[in-house]
Amino acid sequence: MKTIKLIFSLILFYSCQDPYKNQTHVKVPEGFKIEKLLSPTADSLGSWVSLTHVKENLFASSDQYGKIYWLKMPKIGGKDTLEVTPIDLNHLGKAQGLLWSHNSLYVMMNDRNIQNSGLYRLFDSNKDGHLDSALFLQQLNGWGEHGPHGIQLGPDNLIYVIAGNHTDLPNKYTLRAHNPWAEDRMIKSMKDPNGHATDRQAPGGWIARTDSLGSFWEIYSSGYRNAYDMAFNEMGELFTFDSDMEWDLGLPWYRPVRVCHVTSGSEFGWRTGSAKWPKYYPDNLPDILEVGQGSPTGIVSATKSHFPPPFNSGLFVCDWSFGTMYHIELQSSGASYTVNSSEFLNGVPLPLTDLTFGAEGAMYFTTGGRRLQSGLYRVWSDKNDHKKEKEIASKALKLRKLLDTYHDTSLVADYNLIWENIGNKDRYIAFSARIALENHGVEKWASYINSKTEFNKKVEYGLAVARSNNKELQQHLLKLLSQVECAQLTSSEQLSIIRAESLLIIRNKAFNIRVLENQWLPIFPSKDQFINEELAALFNETQNSIWVGKIMKLWSEIDEEYLKILISDSLAERSEMYGPTVKAMRKRRPRSYKIALTSALSHYKVGWNTALRNAYFNGFNEFWDREGGNSYRGYLLKILSNALNNLPKADRSKFEKISGYQIGQYGQNVLANLPVPKGPGKNWQVKEVEDVMENKKLIPNYINGEHMFEAALCKACHRIQNKGNDIGPNLTQLASRFTIKDIAHAIINPNAEISDQYMMSEINFNNGDRWIGKVVNETRDSLFVLINPLRPEKVSKIHIATIKEKKLTDQSQMFPALLNRLNGQEVLDLMTYLLAGGQKDNSLYPQ
């Protein structure tokens, strides 16, 4: 293989002739230094998304869409050049995870051709120092931004892999937690109205482990949305950084970006659409940190750093969308950790993808993804302090790890120890004990349970029994739990018993909800918001008319509520993905508590009178002008539609008008009354757009730019400064991460790169017809498809029986040639308006 030497000027640090100066746009803490080693995109090496340290100064990295490269790093302050050598081995590349272990390079390939996606082992068969052979260890059905992701070597010498929620489980696998996955919510999930993940079910994203040859696959943890990477700390504890669903912002089930402590058999509750589990459910584990909004990518333990305290321990996690890397301090707390977080570095644009540490203790990280401008950076500190006090495992952590071993059903379990820790006050110990109990069979503990059994043990055993097939024990546990006096319990205890009772009813359809009404009616409504939400959902099929009146009274008393938005205004400025939405939400806050009760009430069929119905349906008008994520209004329309479907047909039209149903729908024909470009146009190319933007003779005009935003149909699908539609990405902060070239390329070649969230489907019918559209909902027998993005209110229903094949296509919803009706001045005005984020007082306009 031919080595490509990339010659460029390196700043010589520590030199008296040329003292260090940060020549990047990245801000690092005082006492740290940073240099940019390479711009892969500029050197036609792709857009890098994965990075791993091999040995000494040797690393490997991969383009998201192309090759894997060896990287021979220059010494800090040295005069050597960075050497980049491509690994040309069959079709291998497109790696979103890389790991050097067992004298091999493990590659997690993420390919549109899913037959190629999965885990490979590259090795040197003839011992000549070059990788020349590859074993395909496991094919994985998944690709794209929610496909197969990172790889890590565990302290048990096993290889851990992580995959997003659009990746199927391996064909053959075992489980650390032997219970069947299900949605497990009292109210059936509403699928995302914009069509994202509508066909995905539990377990969602998952972590598995295997040996060096891939001879077995064990699912270690599940319930993630789209965690990209993971890391082990010095205690051998595993952590990951899971993503949010930004389209759900403002809705009750929204879950922010979070750091999770991953334990054996753990479940973190991702479910499609509105069915995501809240973190207080005892049958899933909570996050240890909510970071806010963002797009999690790389994560690494600080153990191998030579950074000064506190940065020589804990974790570093990367957020792609806000260009921010956080340092996470871990403080032992029982069988898990409490955390403190702080920004370590940031830049605009800085789409962080992966990071690792080298032999000399310096940090290396990459930027890129989605064909964006890519970079390779190095961060180090002169203090070079890699010594730290060795952490000693607590008694609680040792106990949890011992219980974890009993998740293996081939081992003889200590039944007394397991039962002793069922309902332990430490949530991680209680969770591990329950998984051990379930794995070894709930019947073994039947003699331990009676009316005098401690409350916490009843709840945990009830959760375990619910997931079993033992109908007799399920009946017994529901009876025991229903006899508990709830008024004396804490809010946390009340939430846990509601969950256990709900799960027993969900898993056993023969149970009647009436047995629980006497237990909960006396304490409803509670002072606790979440207890009220859970009880309103629990009794949604009741035949007792008292519930609607009680819930509506509570509903009518909810006014403004505190909206917990974790990111600051300054951080919001760094991203066009979330920033505009978050700032808009601050001004017009959604009432997620009221939405939760509204959703539950949409299922109640008894207890209504005219006054209550008038109040309920009129209440929807409070929601329409509030701000939320892209799916906010779509979900509200689903809730409203469900409520309208429960009305007598003669009343539907009346309450539809009262509710403002039409206001809530997407706009009418957006092609009407649009500004018309003067032209003449041309077949614009990217370079021609760049030339226009560099033409000093042309002066941008804000008003005309705003008109061209409509004329070029941008406003039909996109928002800018809260004007426009939510079919495509919000463009307000477009310039924070995209160059003029990037923007022009995206407009002129919309099919070149499409996010998973906006992909269309090709639908081939039995009669030979073929449709291209966005699947926005899916039921057992029908698909609902948006054919024309300019008419989002027009959704076509297709019976699945008429479909021969459905597959994702690389065709964008966005039309090509949108610039071709515009002349040079109009292109300049439009591009400047986009770069300015629709702000008239931007410095891009003459003052």
PDB file of N, CA, C and O in Angstrom, residues 152-192:
ATOM      1  N   GLN A 152     -16.203  -1.401  21.976  1.00  0.00           N
ATOM      2  CA  GLN A 152     -15.274  -1.223  23.090  1.00  0.00           C
ATOM      3  C   GLN A 152     -14.843  -2.582  23.624  1.00  0.00           C
ATOM      4  O   GLN A 152     -15.620  -3.552  23.566  1.00  0.00           O
ATOM      5  N   LEU A 153     -13.621  -2.644  24.142  1.00  0.00           N
ATOM      6  CA  LEU A 153     -13.139  -3.845  24.810  1.00  0.00           C
ATOM      7  C   LEU A 153     -13.491  -3.740  26.286  1.00  0.00           C
ATOM      8  O   LEU A 153     -13.176  -2.738  26.943  1.00  0.00           O
ATOM      9  N   GLY A 154     -14.162  -4.764  26.813  1.00  0.00           N
ATOM     10  CA  GLY A 154     -14.568  -4.744  28.206  1.00  0.00           C
ATOM     11  C   GLY A 154     -13.493  -5.279  29.123  1.00  0.00           C
ATOM     12  O   GLY A 154     -12.532  -5.932  28.684  1.00  0.00           O
ATOM     13  N   PRO A 155     -13.621  -5.044  30.426  1.00  0.00           N
ATOM     14  CA  PRO A 155     -12.657  -5.574  31.395  1.00  0.00           C
ATOM     15  C   PRO A 155     -12.670  -7.096  31.463  1.00  0.00           C
ATOM     16  O   PRO A 155     -11.732  -7.701  31.980  1.00  0.00           O
ATOM     17  N   ASP A 156     -13.724  -7.714  30.941  1.00  0.00           N
ATOM     18  CA  ASP A 156     -13.817  -9.174  30.873  1.00  0.00           C
ATOM     19  C   ASP A 156     -13.181  -9.722  29.594  1.00  0.00           C
ATOM     20  O   ASP A 156     -13.319 -10.908  29.283  1.00  0.00           O
ATOM     21  N   ASN A 157     -12.503  -8.857  28.840  1.00  0.00           N
ATOM     22  CA  ASN A 157     -11.838  -9.207  27.586  1.00  0.00           C
ATOM     23  C   ASN A 157     -12.824  -9.576  26.482  1.00  0.00           C
ATOM     24  O   ASN A 157     -12.441 -10.147  25.456  1.00  0.00           O
ATOM     25  N   LEU A 158     -14.096  -9.229  26.677  1.00  0.00           N
ATOM     26  CA  LEU A 158     -15.098  -9.417  25.641  1.00  0.00           C
ATOM     27  C   LEU A 158     -15.280  -8.106  24.876  1.00  0.00           C
ATOM     28  O   LEU A 158     -14.951  -7.028  25.366  1.00  0.00           O
ATOM     29  N   ILE A 159     -15.803  -8.220  23.681  1.00  0.00           N
ATOM     30  CA  ILE A 159     -16.012  -7.056  22.825  1.00  0.00           C
ATOM     31  C   ILE A 159     -17.471  -6.626  22.935  1.00  0.00           C
ATOM     32  O   ILE A 159     -18.391  -7.420  22.704  1.00  0.00           O
ATOM     33  N   TYR A 160     -17.660  -5.362  23.284  1.00  0.00           N
ATOM     34  CA  TYR A 160     -18.997  -4.788  23.436  1.00  0.00           C
ATOM     35  C   TYR A 160     -19.310  -3.928  22.224  1.00  0.00           C
ATOM     36  O   TYR A 160     -18.478  -3.127  21.784  1.00  0.00           O
ATOM     37  N   VAL A 161     -20.507  -4.077  21.681  1.00  0.00           N
ATOM     38  CA  VAL A 161     -20.928  -3.280  20.522  1.00  0.00           C
ATOM     39  C   VAL A 161     -22.244  -2.598  20.862  1.00  0.00           C
ATOM     40  O   VAL A 161     -23.039  -3.106  21.662  1.00  0.00           O
ATOM     41  N   ILE A 162     -22.466  -1.447  20.246  1.00  0.00           N
ATOM     42  CA  ILE A 162     -23.676  -0.690  20.506  1.00  0.00           C
ATOM     43  C   ILE A 162     -24.346  -0.345  19.182  1.00  0.00           C
ATOM     44  O   ILE A 162     -23.668  -0.067  18.192  1.00  0.00           O
ATOM     45  N   ALA A 163     -25.679  -0.378  19.166  1.00  0.00           N
ATOM     46  CA  ALA A 163     -26.428  -0.126  17.931  1.00  0.00           C
ATOM     47  C   ALA A 163     -27.633   0.750  18.235  1.00  0.00           C
ATOM     48  O   ALA A 163     -28.229   0.668  19.315  1.00  0.00           O
ATOM     49  N   GLY A 164     -27.999   1.588  17.266  1.00  0.00           N
ATOM     50  CA  GLY A 164     -29.158   2.458  17.397  1.00  0.00           C
ATOM     51  C   GLY A 164     -30.459   1.702  17.211  1.00  0.00           C
ATOM     52  O   GLY A 164     -30.484   0.512  16.858  1.00  0.00           O
ATOM     53  N   ASN A 165     -31.583   2.408  17.411  1.00  0.00           N
ATOM     54  CA  ASN A 165     -32.876   1.738  17.450  1.00  0.00           C
ATOM     55  C   ASN A 165     -33.424   1.352  16.077  1.00  0.00           C
ATOM     56  O   ASN A 165     -34.513   0.802  15.986  1.00  0.00           O
ATOM     57  N   HIS A 166     -32.669   1.605  15.008  1.00  0.00           N
ATOM     58  CA  HIS A 166     -33.056   1.109  13.690  1.00  0.00           C
ATOM     59  C   HIS A 166     -32.224  -0.107  13.293  1.00  0.00           C
ATOM     60  O   HIS A 166     -32.156  -0.452  12.119  1.00  0.00           O
ATOM     61  N   THR A 167     -31.615  -0.749  14.275  1.00  0.00           N
ATOM     62  CA  THR A 167     -30.802  -1.931  14.033  1.00  0.00           C
ATOM     63  C   THR A 167     -31.467  -3.141  14.672  1.00  0.00           C
ATOM     64  O   THR A 167     -31.751  -3.139  15.876  1.00  0.00           O
ATOM     65  N   ASP A 168     -31.729  -4.178  13.869  1.00  0.00           N
ATOM     66  CA  ASP A 168     -32.327  -5.388  14.406  1.00  0.00           C
ATOM     67  C   ASP A 168     -31.332  -6.121  15.300  1.00  0.00           C
ATOM     68  O   ASP A 168     -30.109  -5.968  15.164  1.00  0.00           O
ATOM     69  N   LEU A 169     -31.864  -6.927  16.188  1.00  0.00           N
ATOM     70  CA  LEU A 169     -31.009  -7.793  17.003  1.00  0.00           C
ATOM     71  C   LEU A 169     -30.329  -8.833  16.104  1.00  0.00           C
ATOM     72  O   LEU A 169     -30.828  -9.149  15.019  1.00  0.00           O
ATOM     73  N   PRO A 170     -29.180  -9.375  16.536  1.00  0.00           N
ATOM     74  CA  PRO A 170     -28.546 -10.444  15.750  1.00  0.00           C
ATOM     75  C   PRO A 170     -29.500 -11.620  15.562  1.00  0.00           C
ATOM     76  O   PRO A 170     -30.476 -11.785  16.309  1.00  0.00           O
ATOM     77  N   ASN A 171     -29.215 -12.428  14.567  1.00  0.00           N
ATOM     78  CA  ASN A 171     -30.090 -13.577  14.287  1.00  0.00           C
ATOM     79  C   ASN A 171     -30.158 -14.550  15.458  1.00  0.00           C
ATOM     80  O   ASN A 171     -31.215 -15.098  15.764  1.00  0.00           O
ATOM     81  N   LYS A 172     -29.016 -14.764  16.108  1.00  0.00           N
ATOM     82  CA  LYS A 172     -28.984 -15.663  17.259  1.00  0.00           C
ATOM     83  C   LYS A 172     -28.338 -14.922  18.419  1.00  0.00           C
ATOM     84  O   LYS A 172     -27.267 -14.336  18.275  1.00  0.00           O
ATOM     85  N   TYR A 173     -28.987 -14.963  19.581  1.00  0.00           N
ATOM     86  CA  TYR A 173     -28.441 -14.267  20.732  1.00  0.00           C
ATOM     87  C   TYR A 173     -29.022 -14.852  22.011  1.00  0.00           C
ATOM     88  O   TYR A 173     -30.045 -15.530  22.013  1.00  0.00           O
ATOM     89  N   THR A 174     -28.331 -14.589  23.115  1.00  0.00           N
ATOM     90  CA  THR A 174     -28.855 -14.875  24.445  1.00  0.00           C
ATOM     91  C   THR A 174     -29.078 -13.533  25.141  1.00  0.00           C
ATOM     92  O   THR A 174     -28.696 -12.491  24.631  1.00  0.00           O
ATOM     93  N   LEU A 175     -29.691 -13.601  26.320  1.00  0.00           N
ATOM     94  CA  LEU A 175     -30.067 -12.374  27.018  1.00  0.00           C
ATOM     95  C   LEU A 175     -29.553 -12.382  28.454  1.00  0.00           C
ATOM     96  O   LEU A 175     -29.574 -13.414  29.125  1.00  0.00           O
ATOM     97  N   ARG A 176     -29.129 -11.211  28.930  1.00  0.00           N
ATOM     98  CA  ARG A 176     -28.843 -11.069  30.354  1.00  0.00           C
ATOM     99  C   ARG A 176     -30.139 -10.928  31.144  1.00  0.00           C
ATOM    100  O   ARG A 176     -30.178 -11.243  32.325  1.00  0.00           O
ATOM    101  N   ALA A 177     -31.165 -10.396  30.515  1.00  0.00           N
ATOM    102  CA  ALA A 177     -32.467 -10.247  31.170  1.00  0.00           C
ATOM    103  C   ALA A 177     -33.481 -11.075  30.388  1.00  0.00           C
ATOM    104  O   ALA A 177     -33.855 -10.719  29.282  1.00  0.00           O
ATOM    105  N   HIS A 178     -33.914 -12.175  30.976  1.00  0.00           N
ATOM    106  CA  HIS A 178     -34.755 -13.129  30.249  1.00  0.00           C
ATOM    107  C   HIS A 178     -36.235 -12.802  30.413  1.00  0.00           C
ATOM    108  O   HIS A 178     -37.001 -13.519  31.046  1.00  0.00           O
ATOM    109  N   ASN A 179     -36.650 -11.656  29.864  1.00  0.00           N
ATOM    110  CA  ASN A 179     -38.083 -11.362  29.847  1.00  0.00           C
ATOM    111  C   ASN A 179     -38.442 -10.775  28.491  1.00  0.00           C
ATOM    112  O   ASN A 179     -37.623 -10.124  27.850  1.00  0.00           O
ATOM    113  N   PRO A 180     -39.655 -11.019  28.035  1.00  0.00           N
ATOM    114  CA  PRO A 180     -40.046 -10.556  26.697  1.00  0.00           C
ATOM    115  C   PRO A 180     -40.223  -9.044  26.655  1.00  0.00           C
ATOM    116  O   PRO A 180     -40.852  -8.448  27.530  1.00  0.00           O
ATOM    117  N   TRP A 181     -39.662  -8.418  25.620  1.00  0.00           N
ATOM    118  CA  TRP A 181     -39.829  -6.973  25.459  1.00  0.00           C
ATOM    119  C   TRP A 181     -41.241  -6.664  24.979  1.00  0.00           C
ATOM    120  O   TRP A 181     -41.812  -7.380  24.163  1.00  0.00           O
ATOM    121  N   ALA A 182     -41.783  -5.563  25.471  1.00  0.00           N
ATOM    122  CA  ALA A 182     -43.089  -5.094  25.019  1.00  0.00           C
ATOM    123  C   ALA A 182     -43.161  -3.600  25.273  1.00  0.00           C
ATOM    124  O   ALA A 182     -42.330  -3.025  25.979  1.00  0.00           O
ATOM    125  N   GLU A 183     -44.187  -2.944  24.704  1.00  0.00           N
ATOM    126  CA  GLU A 183     -44.341  -1.505  24.918  1.00  0.00           C
ATOM    127  C   GLU A 183     -44.709  -1.216  26.372  1.00  0.00           C
ATOM    128  O   GLU A 183     -44.255  -0.247  26.952  1.00  0.00           O
ATOM    129  N   ASP A 184     -45.580  -2.036  26.955  1.00  0.00           N
ATOM    130  CA  ASP A 184     -45.893  -1.983  28.385  1.00  0.00           C
ATOM    131  C   ASP A 184     -46.337  -0.610  28.870  1.00  0.00           C
ATOM    132  O   ASP A 184     -45.880  -0.104  29.896  1.00  0.00           O
ATOM    133  N   ARG A 185     -47.277   0.007  28.146  1.00  0.00           N
ATOM    134  CA  ARG A 185     -47.915   1.250  28.589  1.00  0.00           C
ATOM    135  C   ARG A 185     -49.428   1.053  28.615  1.00  0.00           C
ATOM    136  O   ARG A 185     -49.986   0.369  27.761  1.00  0.00           O
ATOM    137  N   MET A 186     -50.067   1.679  29.589  1.00  0.00           N
ATOM    138  CA  MET A 186     -51.522   1.531  29.715  1.00  0.00           C
ATOM    139  C   MET A 186     -52.245   2.080  28.497  1.00  0.00           C
ATOM    140  O   MET A 186     -53.276   1.542  28.073  1.00  0.00           O
ATOM    141  N   ILE A 187     -51.755   3.177  27.950  1.00  0.00           N
ATOM    142  CA  ILE A 187     -52.357   3.765  26.762  1.00  0.00           C
ATOM    143  C   ILE A 187     -51.476   3.440  25.569  1.00  0.00           C
ATOM    144  O   ILE A 187     -50.259   3.659  25.601  1.00  0.00           O
ATOM    145  N   LYS A 188     -52.072   2.926  24.519  1.00  0.00           N
ATOM    146  CA  LYS A 188     -51.326   2.514  23.338  1.00  0.00           C
ATOM    147  C   LYS A 188     -50.532   3.674  22.756  1.00  0.00           C
ATOM    148  O   LYS A 188     -50.981   4.817  22.733  1.00  0.00           O
ATOM    149  N   SER A 189     -49.348   3.372  22.284  1.00  0.00           N
ATOM    150  CA  SER A 189     -48.461   4.393  21.742  1.00  0.00           C
ATOM    151  C   SER A 189     -49.070   5.108  20.549  1.00  0.00           C
ATOM    152  O   SER A 189     -49.678   4.494  19.672  1.00  0.00           O
ATOM    153  N   MET A 190     -48.899   6.433  20.522  1.00  0.00           N
ATOM    154  CA  MET A 190     -49.149   7.208  19.309  1.00  0.00           C
ATOM    155  C   MET A 190     -47.837   7.244  18.536  1.00  0.00           C
ATOM    156  O   MET A 190     -46.805   7.655  19.074  1.00  0.00           O
ATOM    157  N   LYS A 191     -47.842   6.808  17.284  1.00  0.00           N
ATOM    158  CA  LYS A 191     -46.637   6.829  16.463  1.00  0.00           C
ATOM    159  C   LYS A 191     -46.295   8.272  16.075  1.00  0.00           C
ATOM    160  O   LYS A 191     -47.169   9.140  15.998  1.00  0.00           O
ATOM    161  N   ASP A 192     -45.025   8.513  15.837  1.00  0.00           N
ATOM    162  CA  ASP A 192     -44.585   9.856  15.474  1.00  0.00           C
ATOM    163  C   ASP A 192     -45.316  10.343  14.231  1.00  0.00           C
ATOM    164  O   ASP A 192     -45.296   9.672  13.192  1.00  0.00           O
TER     165      ASP A 192
END
